[in-house]
Coordinates of N, CA, C and O in Angstrom, one line a residue:
X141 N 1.0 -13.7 69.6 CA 1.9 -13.9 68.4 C 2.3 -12.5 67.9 O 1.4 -11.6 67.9
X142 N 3.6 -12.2 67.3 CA 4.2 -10.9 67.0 C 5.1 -11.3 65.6 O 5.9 -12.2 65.5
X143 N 4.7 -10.7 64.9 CA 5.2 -10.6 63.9 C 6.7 -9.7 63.5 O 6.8 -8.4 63.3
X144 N 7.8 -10.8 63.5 CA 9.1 -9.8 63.7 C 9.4 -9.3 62.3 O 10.0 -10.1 61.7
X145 N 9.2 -8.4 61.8 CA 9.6 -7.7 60.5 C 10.9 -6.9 60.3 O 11.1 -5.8 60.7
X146 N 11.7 -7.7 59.5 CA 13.3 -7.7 59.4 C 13.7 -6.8 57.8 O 13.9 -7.3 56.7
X147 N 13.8 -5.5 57.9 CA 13.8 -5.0 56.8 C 12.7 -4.0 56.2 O 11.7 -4.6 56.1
X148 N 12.7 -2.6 55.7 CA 11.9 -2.1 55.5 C 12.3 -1.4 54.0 O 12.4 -0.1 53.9
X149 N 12.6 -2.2 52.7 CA 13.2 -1.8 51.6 C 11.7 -1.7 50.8 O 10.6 -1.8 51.2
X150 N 12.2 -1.3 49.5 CA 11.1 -1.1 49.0 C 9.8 -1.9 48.3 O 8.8 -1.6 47.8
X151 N 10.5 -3.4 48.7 CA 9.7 -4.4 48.4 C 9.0 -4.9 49.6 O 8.3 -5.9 49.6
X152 N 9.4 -4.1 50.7 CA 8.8 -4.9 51.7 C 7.6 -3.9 52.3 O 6.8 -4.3 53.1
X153 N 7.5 -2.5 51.9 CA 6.5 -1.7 52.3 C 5.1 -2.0 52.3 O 4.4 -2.3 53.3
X154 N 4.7 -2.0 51.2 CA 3.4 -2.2 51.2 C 3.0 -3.7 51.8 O 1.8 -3.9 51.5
X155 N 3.5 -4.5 52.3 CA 3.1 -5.8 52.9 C 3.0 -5.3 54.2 O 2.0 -5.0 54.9
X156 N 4.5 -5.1 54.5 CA 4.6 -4.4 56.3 C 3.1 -3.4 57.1 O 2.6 -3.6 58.2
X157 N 2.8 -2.4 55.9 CA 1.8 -1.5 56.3 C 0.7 -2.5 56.0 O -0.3 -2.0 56.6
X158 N 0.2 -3.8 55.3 CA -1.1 -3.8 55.5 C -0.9 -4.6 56.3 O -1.9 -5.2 56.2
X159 N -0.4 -5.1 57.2 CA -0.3 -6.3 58.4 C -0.4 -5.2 59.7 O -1.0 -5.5 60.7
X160 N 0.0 -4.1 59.6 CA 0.2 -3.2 60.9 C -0.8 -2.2 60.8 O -1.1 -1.5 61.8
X161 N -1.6 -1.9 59.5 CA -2.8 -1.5 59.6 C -4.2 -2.6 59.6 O -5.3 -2.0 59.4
X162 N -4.2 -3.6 59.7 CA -4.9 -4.6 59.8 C -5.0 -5.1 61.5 O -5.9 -5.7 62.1
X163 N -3.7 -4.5 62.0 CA -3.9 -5.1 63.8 C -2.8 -6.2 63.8 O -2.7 -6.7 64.9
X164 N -2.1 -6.7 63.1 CA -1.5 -7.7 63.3 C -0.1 -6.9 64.4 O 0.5 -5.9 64.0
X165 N 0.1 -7.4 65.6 CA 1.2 -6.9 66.0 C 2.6 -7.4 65.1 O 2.9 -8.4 64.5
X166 N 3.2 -5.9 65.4 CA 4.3 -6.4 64.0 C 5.5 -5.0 65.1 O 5.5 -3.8 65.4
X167 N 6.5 -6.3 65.3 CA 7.9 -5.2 65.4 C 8.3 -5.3 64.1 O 7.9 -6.1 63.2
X168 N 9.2 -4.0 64.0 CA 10.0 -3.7 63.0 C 11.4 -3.3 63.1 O 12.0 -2.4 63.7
X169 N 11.8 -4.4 62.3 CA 14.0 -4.2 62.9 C 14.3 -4.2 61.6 O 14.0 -5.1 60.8
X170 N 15.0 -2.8 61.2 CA 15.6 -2.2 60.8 C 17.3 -1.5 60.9 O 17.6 -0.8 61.8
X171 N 18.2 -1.9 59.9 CA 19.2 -1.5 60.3 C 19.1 0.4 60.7 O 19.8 0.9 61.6
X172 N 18.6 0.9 60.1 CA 18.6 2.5 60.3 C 17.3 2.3 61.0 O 16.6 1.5 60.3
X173 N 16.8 2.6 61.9 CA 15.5 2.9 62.4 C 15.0 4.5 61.5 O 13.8 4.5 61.4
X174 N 15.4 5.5 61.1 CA 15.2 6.9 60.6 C 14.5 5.8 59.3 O 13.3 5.7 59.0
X175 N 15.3 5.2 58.8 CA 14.3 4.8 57.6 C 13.3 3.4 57.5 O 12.9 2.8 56.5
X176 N 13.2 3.2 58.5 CA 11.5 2.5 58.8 C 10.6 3.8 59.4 O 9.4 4.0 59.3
X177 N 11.4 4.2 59.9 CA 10.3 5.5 60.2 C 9.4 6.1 59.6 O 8.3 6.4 59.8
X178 N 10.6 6.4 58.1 CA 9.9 6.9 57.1 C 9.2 5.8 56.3 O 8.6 6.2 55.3
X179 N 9.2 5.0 56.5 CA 8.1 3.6 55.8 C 7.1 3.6 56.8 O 5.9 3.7 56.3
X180 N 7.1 3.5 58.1 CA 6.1 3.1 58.8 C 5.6 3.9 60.1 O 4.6 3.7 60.7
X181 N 6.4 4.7 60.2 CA 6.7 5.5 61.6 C 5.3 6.1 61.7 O 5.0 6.2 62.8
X182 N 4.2 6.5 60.8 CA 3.1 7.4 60.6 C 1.8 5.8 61.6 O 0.7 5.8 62.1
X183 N 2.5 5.3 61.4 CA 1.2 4.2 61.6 C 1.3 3.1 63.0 O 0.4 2.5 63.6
X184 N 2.9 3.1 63.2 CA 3.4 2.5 64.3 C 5.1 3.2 64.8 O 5.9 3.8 64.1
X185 N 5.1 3.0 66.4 CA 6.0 3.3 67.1 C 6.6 1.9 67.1 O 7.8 2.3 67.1
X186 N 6.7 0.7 67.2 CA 7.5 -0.1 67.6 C 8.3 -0.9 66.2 O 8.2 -1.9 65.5
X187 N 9.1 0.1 66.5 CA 10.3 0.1 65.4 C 11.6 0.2 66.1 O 12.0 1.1 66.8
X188 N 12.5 -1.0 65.8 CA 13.8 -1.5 66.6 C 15.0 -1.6 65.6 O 15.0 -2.3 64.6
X189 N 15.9 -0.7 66.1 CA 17.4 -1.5 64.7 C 17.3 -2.6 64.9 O 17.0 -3.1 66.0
X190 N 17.7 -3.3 63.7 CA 18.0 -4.4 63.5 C 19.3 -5.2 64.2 O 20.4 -4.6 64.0
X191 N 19.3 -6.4 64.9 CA 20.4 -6.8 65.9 C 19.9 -8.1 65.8 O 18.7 -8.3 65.7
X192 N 20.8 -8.9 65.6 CA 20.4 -10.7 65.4 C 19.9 -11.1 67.0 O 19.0 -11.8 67.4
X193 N 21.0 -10.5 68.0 CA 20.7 -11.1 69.0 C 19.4 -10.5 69.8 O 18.5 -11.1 70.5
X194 N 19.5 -9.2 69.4 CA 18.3 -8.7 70.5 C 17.0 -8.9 69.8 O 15.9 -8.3 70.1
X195 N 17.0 -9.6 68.8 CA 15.8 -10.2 67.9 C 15.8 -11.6 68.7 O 14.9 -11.7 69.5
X196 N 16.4 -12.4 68.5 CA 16.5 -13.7 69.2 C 15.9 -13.3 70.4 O 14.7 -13.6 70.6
X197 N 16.5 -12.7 71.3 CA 15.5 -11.9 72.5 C 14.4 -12.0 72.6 O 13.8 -12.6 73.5
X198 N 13.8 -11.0 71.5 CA 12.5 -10.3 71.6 C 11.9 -11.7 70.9 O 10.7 -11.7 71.1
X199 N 12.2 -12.7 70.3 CA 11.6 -13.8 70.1 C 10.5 -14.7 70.6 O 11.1 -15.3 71.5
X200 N 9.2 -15.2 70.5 CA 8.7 -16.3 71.3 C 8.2 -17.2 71.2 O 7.1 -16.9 71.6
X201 N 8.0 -18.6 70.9 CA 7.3 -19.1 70.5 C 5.8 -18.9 69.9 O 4.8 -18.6 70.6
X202 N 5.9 -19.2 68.2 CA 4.4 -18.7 67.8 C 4.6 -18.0 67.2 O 4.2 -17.9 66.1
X203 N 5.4 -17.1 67.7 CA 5.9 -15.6 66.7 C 6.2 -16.2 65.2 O 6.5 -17.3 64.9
X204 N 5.9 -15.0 64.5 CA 7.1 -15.6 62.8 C 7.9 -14.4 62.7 O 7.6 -13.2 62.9
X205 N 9.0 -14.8 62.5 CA 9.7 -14.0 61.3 C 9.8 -13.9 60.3 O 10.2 -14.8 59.6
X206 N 9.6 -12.6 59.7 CA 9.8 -12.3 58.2 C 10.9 -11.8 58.0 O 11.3 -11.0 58.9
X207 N 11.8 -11.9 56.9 CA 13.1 -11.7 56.6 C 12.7 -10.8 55.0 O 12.4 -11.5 54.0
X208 N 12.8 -9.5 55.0 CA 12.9 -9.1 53.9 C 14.7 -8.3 53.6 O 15.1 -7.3 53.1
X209 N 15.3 -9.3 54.1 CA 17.0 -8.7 54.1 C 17.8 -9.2 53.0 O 17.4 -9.9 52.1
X210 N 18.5 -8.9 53.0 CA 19.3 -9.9 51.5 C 19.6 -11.4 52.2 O 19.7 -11.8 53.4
X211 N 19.7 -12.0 51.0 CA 19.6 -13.5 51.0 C 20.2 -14.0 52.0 O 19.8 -15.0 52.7
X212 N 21.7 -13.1 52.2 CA 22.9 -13.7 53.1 C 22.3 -14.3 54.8 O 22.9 -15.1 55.5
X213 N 21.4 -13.6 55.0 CA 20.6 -13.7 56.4 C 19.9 -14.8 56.5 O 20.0 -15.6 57.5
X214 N 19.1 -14.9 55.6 CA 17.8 -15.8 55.6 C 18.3 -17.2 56.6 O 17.5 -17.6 57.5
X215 N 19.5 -17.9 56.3 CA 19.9 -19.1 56.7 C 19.8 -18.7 58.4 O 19.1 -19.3 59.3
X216 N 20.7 -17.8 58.6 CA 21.1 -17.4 60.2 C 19.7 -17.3 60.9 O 19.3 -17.9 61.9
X217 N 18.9 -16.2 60.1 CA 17.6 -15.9 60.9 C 16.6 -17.3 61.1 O 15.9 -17.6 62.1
X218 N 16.6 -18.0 60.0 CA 15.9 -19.3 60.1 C 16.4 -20.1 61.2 O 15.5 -20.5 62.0
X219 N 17.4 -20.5 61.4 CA 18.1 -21.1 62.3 C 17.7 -21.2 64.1 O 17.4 -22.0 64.9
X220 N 18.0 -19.2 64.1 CA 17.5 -18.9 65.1 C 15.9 -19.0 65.6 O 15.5 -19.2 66.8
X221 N 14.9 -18.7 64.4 CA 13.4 -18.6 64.3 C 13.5 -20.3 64.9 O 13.4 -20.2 66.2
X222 N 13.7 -21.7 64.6 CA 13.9 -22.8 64.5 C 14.2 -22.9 66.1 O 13.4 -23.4 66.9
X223 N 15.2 -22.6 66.5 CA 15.5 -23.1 68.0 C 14.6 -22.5 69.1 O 14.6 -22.8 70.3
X224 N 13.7 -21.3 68.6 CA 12.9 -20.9 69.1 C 11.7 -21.1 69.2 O 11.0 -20.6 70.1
X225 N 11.2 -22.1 68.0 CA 10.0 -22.5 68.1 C 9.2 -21.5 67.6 O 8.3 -21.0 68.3
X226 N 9.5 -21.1 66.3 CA 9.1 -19.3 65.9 C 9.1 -20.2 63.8 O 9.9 -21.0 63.3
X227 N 8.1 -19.6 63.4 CA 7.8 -19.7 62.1 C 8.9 -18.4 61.6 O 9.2 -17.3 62.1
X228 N 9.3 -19.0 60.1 CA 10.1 -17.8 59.1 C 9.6 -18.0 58.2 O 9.3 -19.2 57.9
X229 N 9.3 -16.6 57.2 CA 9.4 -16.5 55.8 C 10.3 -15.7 55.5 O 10.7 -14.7 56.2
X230 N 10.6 -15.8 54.6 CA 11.3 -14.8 53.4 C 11.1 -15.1 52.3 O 10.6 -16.1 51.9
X231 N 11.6 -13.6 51.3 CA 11.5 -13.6 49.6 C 11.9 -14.4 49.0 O 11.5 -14.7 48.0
X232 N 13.1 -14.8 49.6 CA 14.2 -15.7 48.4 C 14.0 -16.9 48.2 O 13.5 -17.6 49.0
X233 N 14.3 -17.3 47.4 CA 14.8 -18.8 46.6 C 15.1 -19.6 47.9 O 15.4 -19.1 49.0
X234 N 14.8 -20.8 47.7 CA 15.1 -21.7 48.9 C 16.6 -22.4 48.2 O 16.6 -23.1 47.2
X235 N 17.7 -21.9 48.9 CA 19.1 -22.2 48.8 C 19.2 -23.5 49.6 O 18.4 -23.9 50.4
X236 N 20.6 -24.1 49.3 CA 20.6 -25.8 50.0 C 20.9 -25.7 51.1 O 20.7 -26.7 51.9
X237 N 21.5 -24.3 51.4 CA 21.6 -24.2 53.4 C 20.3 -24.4 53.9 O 19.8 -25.2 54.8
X238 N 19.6 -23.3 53.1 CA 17.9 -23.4 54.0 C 17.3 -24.6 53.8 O 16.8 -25.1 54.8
X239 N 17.1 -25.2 52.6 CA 16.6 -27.0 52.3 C 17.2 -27.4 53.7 O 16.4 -27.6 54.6
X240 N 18.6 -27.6 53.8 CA 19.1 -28.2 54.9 C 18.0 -28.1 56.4 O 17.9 -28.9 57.4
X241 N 17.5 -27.5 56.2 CA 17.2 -26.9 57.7 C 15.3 -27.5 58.2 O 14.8 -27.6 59.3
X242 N 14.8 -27.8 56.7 CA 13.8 -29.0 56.7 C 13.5 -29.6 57.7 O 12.5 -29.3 58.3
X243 N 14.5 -30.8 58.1 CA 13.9 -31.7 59.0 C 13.9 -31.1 60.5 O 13.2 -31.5 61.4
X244 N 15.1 -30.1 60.7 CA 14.8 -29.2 62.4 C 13.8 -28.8 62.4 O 13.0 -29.0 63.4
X245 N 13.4 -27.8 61.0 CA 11.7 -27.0 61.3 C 10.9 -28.4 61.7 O 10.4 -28.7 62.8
X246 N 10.8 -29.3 60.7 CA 9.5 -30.4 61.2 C 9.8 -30.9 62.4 O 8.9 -31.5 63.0
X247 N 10.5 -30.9 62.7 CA 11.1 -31.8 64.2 C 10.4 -30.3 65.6 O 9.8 -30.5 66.6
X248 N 10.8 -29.1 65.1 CA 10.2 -28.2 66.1 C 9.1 -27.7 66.1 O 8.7 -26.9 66.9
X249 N 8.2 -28.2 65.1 CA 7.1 -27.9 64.3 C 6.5 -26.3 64.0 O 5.5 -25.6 64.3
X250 N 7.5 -26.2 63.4 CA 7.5 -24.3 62.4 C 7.4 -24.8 61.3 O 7.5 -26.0 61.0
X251 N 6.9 -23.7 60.5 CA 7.0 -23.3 59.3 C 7.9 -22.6 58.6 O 7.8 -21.4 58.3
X252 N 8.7 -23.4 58.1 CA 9.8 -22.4 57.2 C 9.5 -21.9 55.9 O 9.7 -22.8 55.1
X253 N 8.9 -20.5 55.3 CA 8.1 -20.9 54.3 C 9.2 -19.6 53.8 O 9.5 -18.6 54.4
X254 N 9.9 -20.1 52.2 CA 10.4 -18.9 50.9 C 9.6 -19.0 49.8 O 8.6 -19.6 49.6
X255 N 10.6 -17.9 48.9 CA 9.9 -17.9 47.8 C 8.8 -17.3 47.8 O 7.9 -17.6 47.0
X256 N 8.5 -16.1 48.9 CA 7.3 -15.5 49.0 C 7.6 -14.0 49.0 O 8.6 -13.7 49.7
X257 N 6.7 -13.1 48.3 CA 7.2 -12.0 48.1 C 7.8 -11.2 47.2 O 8.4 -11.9 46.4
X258 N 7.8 -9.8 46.7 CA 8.1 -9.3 45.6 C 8.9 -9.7 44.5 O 8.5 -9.6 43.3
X259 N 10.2 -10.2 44.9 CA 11.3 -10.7 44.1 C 10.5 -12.1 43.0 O 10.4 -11.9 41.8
X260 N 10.3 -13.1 43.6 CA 9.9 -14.2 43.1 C 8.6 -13.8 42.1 O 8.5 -14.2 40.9
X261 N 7.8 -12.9 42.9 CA 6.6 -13.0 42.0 C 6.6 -12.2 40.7 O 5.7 -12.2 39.9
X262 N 7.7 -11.4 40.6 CA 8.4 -10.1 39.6 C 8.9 -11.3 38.4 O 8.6 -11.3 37.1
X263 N 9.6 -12.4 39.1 CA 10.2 -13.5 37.8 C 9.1 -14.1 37.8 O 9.1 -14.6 36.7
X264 N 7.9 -14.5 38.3 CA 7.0 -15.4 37.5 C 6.0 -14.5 36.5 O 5.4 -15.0 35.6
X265 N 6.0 -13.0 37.0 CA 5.1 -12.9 36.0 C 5.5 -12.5 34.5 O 4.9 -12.6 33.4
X266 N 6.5 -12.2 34.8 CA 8.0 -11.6 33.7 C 7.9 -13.0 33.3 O 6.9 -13.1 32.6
X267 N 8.4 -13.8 33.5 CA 8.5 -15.2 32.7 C 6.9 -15.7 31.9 O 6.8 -16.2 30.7
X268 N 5.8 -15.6 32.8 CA 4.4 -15.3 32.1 C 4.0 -14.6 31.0 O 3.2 -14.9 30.1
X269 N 4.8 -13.2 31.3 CA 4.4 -12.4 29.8 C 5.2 -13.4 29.1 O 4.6 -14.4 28.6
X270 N 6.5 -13.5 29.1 CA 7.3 -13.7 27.6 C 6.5 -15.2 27.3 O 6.6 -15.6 26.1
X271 N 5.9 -16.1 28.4 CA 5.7 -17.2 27.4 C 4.4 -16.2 26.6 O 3.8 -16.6 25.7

């Protein structure tokens, strides 16, 4: 199992390094590879630009992908994670494209799991102080 890590922004750092200093194998696809390098390069070599197809590729059954990219992706990458028989997460909000995509994951038996990750958890605790 390989953990495909899609994005190396500032919300996604400290997750990335404790999965890849813990042993979890973890590629890393980034559009600039120079700056995953500088996020992760000290700890791991297997760092790849980011490419939808040559991710699909490097895909396998069991694998997950994580999507820390902007929202616009999340749908495409799930899709693809889905016909591959490959688990996704990402940060964002579960939009009605991704809902859509429900009964394929249970039918391929993945896990499509959002709402996980810095963004989400910044509005609940923000919404926590003010109540």
């Amino acid at each position: 199992m390989t953990v495909h890590w899609c994005g190396t922004g500032l919300s996604a750092i400290p997750g990335l390094r404790r999965l890849i200093q813990n042993g979890v194998p973890v590629t890393v696809w980034n559009r600039t590879i120079a700056k995953a390098q500088e996020a992760v390069g000290d700890i791991t070599d297997d760092i790849r630009a980011f490419d939808p197809d040559a991710l699909a590729e490097a895909t396998q059954a069991g694998d997950v992908v994580v999507s820390m990219l902007p929202g616009d992706w999340h749908v495409q990458l799930a899709e693809m994670a889905i016909s591959k028989n490959t688990h996704f997460v990402s940060s964002s909000y579960i939009a009605p494209e991704m809902r859509a995509l429900d009964s394929a994951a249970k039918m391929a038996g993945v896990a499509v799991v959002n709402e996980v990750g810095l963004d989400p958890g910044i509005d609940h605790l923000m919404a926590h102080a003010l109540v």
